[in-house]
Amino acid sequence: MSRGPLQSGVAAEIGCPLSPAGPASSVLRFAARRLLPALSESHETAEPGLRGDTLSLRRLTTMIERRYRSRPGRLAALALPLALASCSGGSRDDAPAAATSRSEVHLTVYNADFALVRETRTIELSQGRTTVQVSDVSRLLDPTSVLLSWPTATNAQVVATAYDLGVDSTDDLLQRYLGREVEMIWRAQDGRVGQTVRGTLQVTAGGDTVLQTDDGLLVNGGGAIVAPTSASIVTIPQLGVEIESQQSGEAPLSVAYLTRGLAWSADYVATLDPSTDALSLECWATVTNNTGANFPKSEVTLVAGTPNRAVRGRTSGGFPPAEEMDVSNLAKREDQGLYMNKVKEPIATGELYAYKVKAKSDITNGRMNRLRMIHAPNVVARRDYSIRLPHISYWEWMSNGAPMNQNAQLAIAFANKEDAGLGLPLPEGAVRVYEPSKDGVTYVGAAAIGNTPDGNRVDLTISSVFDLTCQYRVVSKKRIDRSHVRIEVEVLVRNAKTKEIPVRMVMEIGSDTKVLAESHKGVKLDAVTRQWSVPAAAEKETKLTMTLAARG
């Protein structure tokens, strides 16, 4: 289709020739795309009723055509500086690199503040050399860990890679324009550009700028600096990839790298039934992202355990702790059965365990994303009341023989077994214990759990016991011979509760101390530790006595 005088005139003035096979209005659409931002903001060119609205391409094309017929010189004046930037590259000092689209994001997150990022980028290859900018990557990635591969393309290979941190401030950005030509503009009160000076940026430091112009050095001119866009000026972290390809076309590129700034931790919420001591246990995973990048719709795998790392990432570019918590992915509570709500059954990977999140998650920078991993509503547990008695020599040195009073400690004990309602590898984390009450729940205490394999026992000491105390004292001490002393010890257990409480009493007596007599039969736990089980009667005192032969 032949071009009319209108299209030919615009094409000639903006320097962007039409394809003979293209539609007659293509040049107008081209100009509309270039002029859309400027005309939307310009008071002088805005149509009545369009101010403040978004201009569609069709409406803008019509407006350009109408205005061009009446004032062609004015259209050329508007079109030329904008169109040259895109058609002839006059405002750029080098050609832009090919961009990439992002898909199939996989995150494998470890406890020790690092993760493996895997994703697929779709790129447009050109025959010969192509430079690809992979944006939206972690600011804390380890450049030496980057792994690039082609799932389908066989005639392309990666020649070189480069990692650019981008800039964190305007000072950093201007530093990259030192020795380059920029413009300084001054605007009137109505926002219109008044004066423009072009020059070479010579100095930029601490807010001071120096431009070398045709008339001399312009020091701190006070205007706004307008710098040309450039593929070599990177404002956000990007991974540059140079590719050699034997043919052109679209191809997927697999990108993988290790990074700091991604970490996860587990914490538990346990609700203890005061009547049956049954335990409802939930485990939540908190994934924290401080990488400076977002990972939308990611497949997340959480790994319990810490593999050795051959190379640590950079130590610069730290981020403050996150202050927001994204709770959009919190799971609905279920009432029956042991299940993995958001996380699949853990899988052994070498000597570690991996927990794969079922649903895709948006792992946003600067936020804590919480996912429920485990819910076991009926774990068989028991309360364990214990008192650790002082070592004989330690008690004499600290108290000079005076009675010593202390409270019992409460622990929650359970077996990590399937027949006890669990039987899953439990990642390390804090456990907070609650009890139901009339007003909802009451906080009982907290403890820490280590990485616990299936089949192991868990003991959580969560608090001291207000109503269960003991008094420890030495009743008598008599020398038996030159190297041994006979010691009689009395322990009074006071139970102010309305029911009997079984109490475990543990004491380190040493390998050189013998038990001559005891009121309750004790058990030797190891070479230096002995344990007694004493039923503390309700609202009474219960006495434990023992006679020891100690070296001294």
mmCIF file of N, CA and C in Angstrom, residues 395-396 398-403 474:
data_model
loop_
_atom_site.group_PDB
_atom_site.id
_atom_site.type_symbol
_atom_site.label_atom_id
_atom_site.label_comp_id
_atom_site.label_asym_id
_atom_site.label_seq_id
_atom_site.Cartn_x
_atom_site.Cartn_y
_atom_site.Cartn_z
ATOM 1 N N TRP A 395 27.038 -27.420 97.010
ATOM 2 C CA TRP A 395 26.090 -26.872 97.984
ATOM 3 C C TRP A 395 26.837 -26.345 99.208
ATOM 4 N N GLU A 396 27.830 -27.073 99.682
ATOM 5 C CA GLU A 396 28.565 -26.634 100.872
ATOM 6 C C GLU A 396 29.320 -25.330 100.592
ATOM 7 N N MET A 398 28.559 -23.007 98.271
ATOM 8 C CA MET A 398 27.671 -21.886 97.985
ATOM 9 C C MET A 398 26.860 -21.459 99.206
ATOM 10 N N SER A 399 26.429 -22.387 100.037
ATOM 11 C CA SER A 399 25.473 -22.059 101.091
ATOM 12 C C SER A 399 26.035 -22.202 102.497
ATOM 13 N N ASN A 400 27.256 -22.718 102.619
ATOM 14 C CA ASN A 400 27.868 -22.919 103.942
ATOM 15 C C ASN A 400 26.981 -23.765 104.853
ATOM 16 N N GLY A 401 26.279 -24.738 104.256
ATOM 17 C CA GLY A 401 25.459 -25.655 105.035
ATOM 18 C C GLY A 401 24.038 -25.208 105.268
ATOM 19 N N ALA A 402 23.643 -23.997 104.875
ATOM 20 C CA ALA A 402 22.274 -23.520 105.078
ATOM 21 C C ALA A 402 21.326 -24.217 104.112
ATOM 22 N N PRO A 403 20.048 -24.372 104.491
ATOM 23 C CA PRO A 403 19.077 -25.005 103.585
ATOM 24 C C PRO A 403 18.953 -24.241 102.273
ATOM 25 N N VAL A 474 21.586 -30.529 104.620
ATOM 26 C CA VAL A 474 22.422 -31.578 105.202
ATOM 27 C C VAL A 474 22.080 -31.666 106.694
#
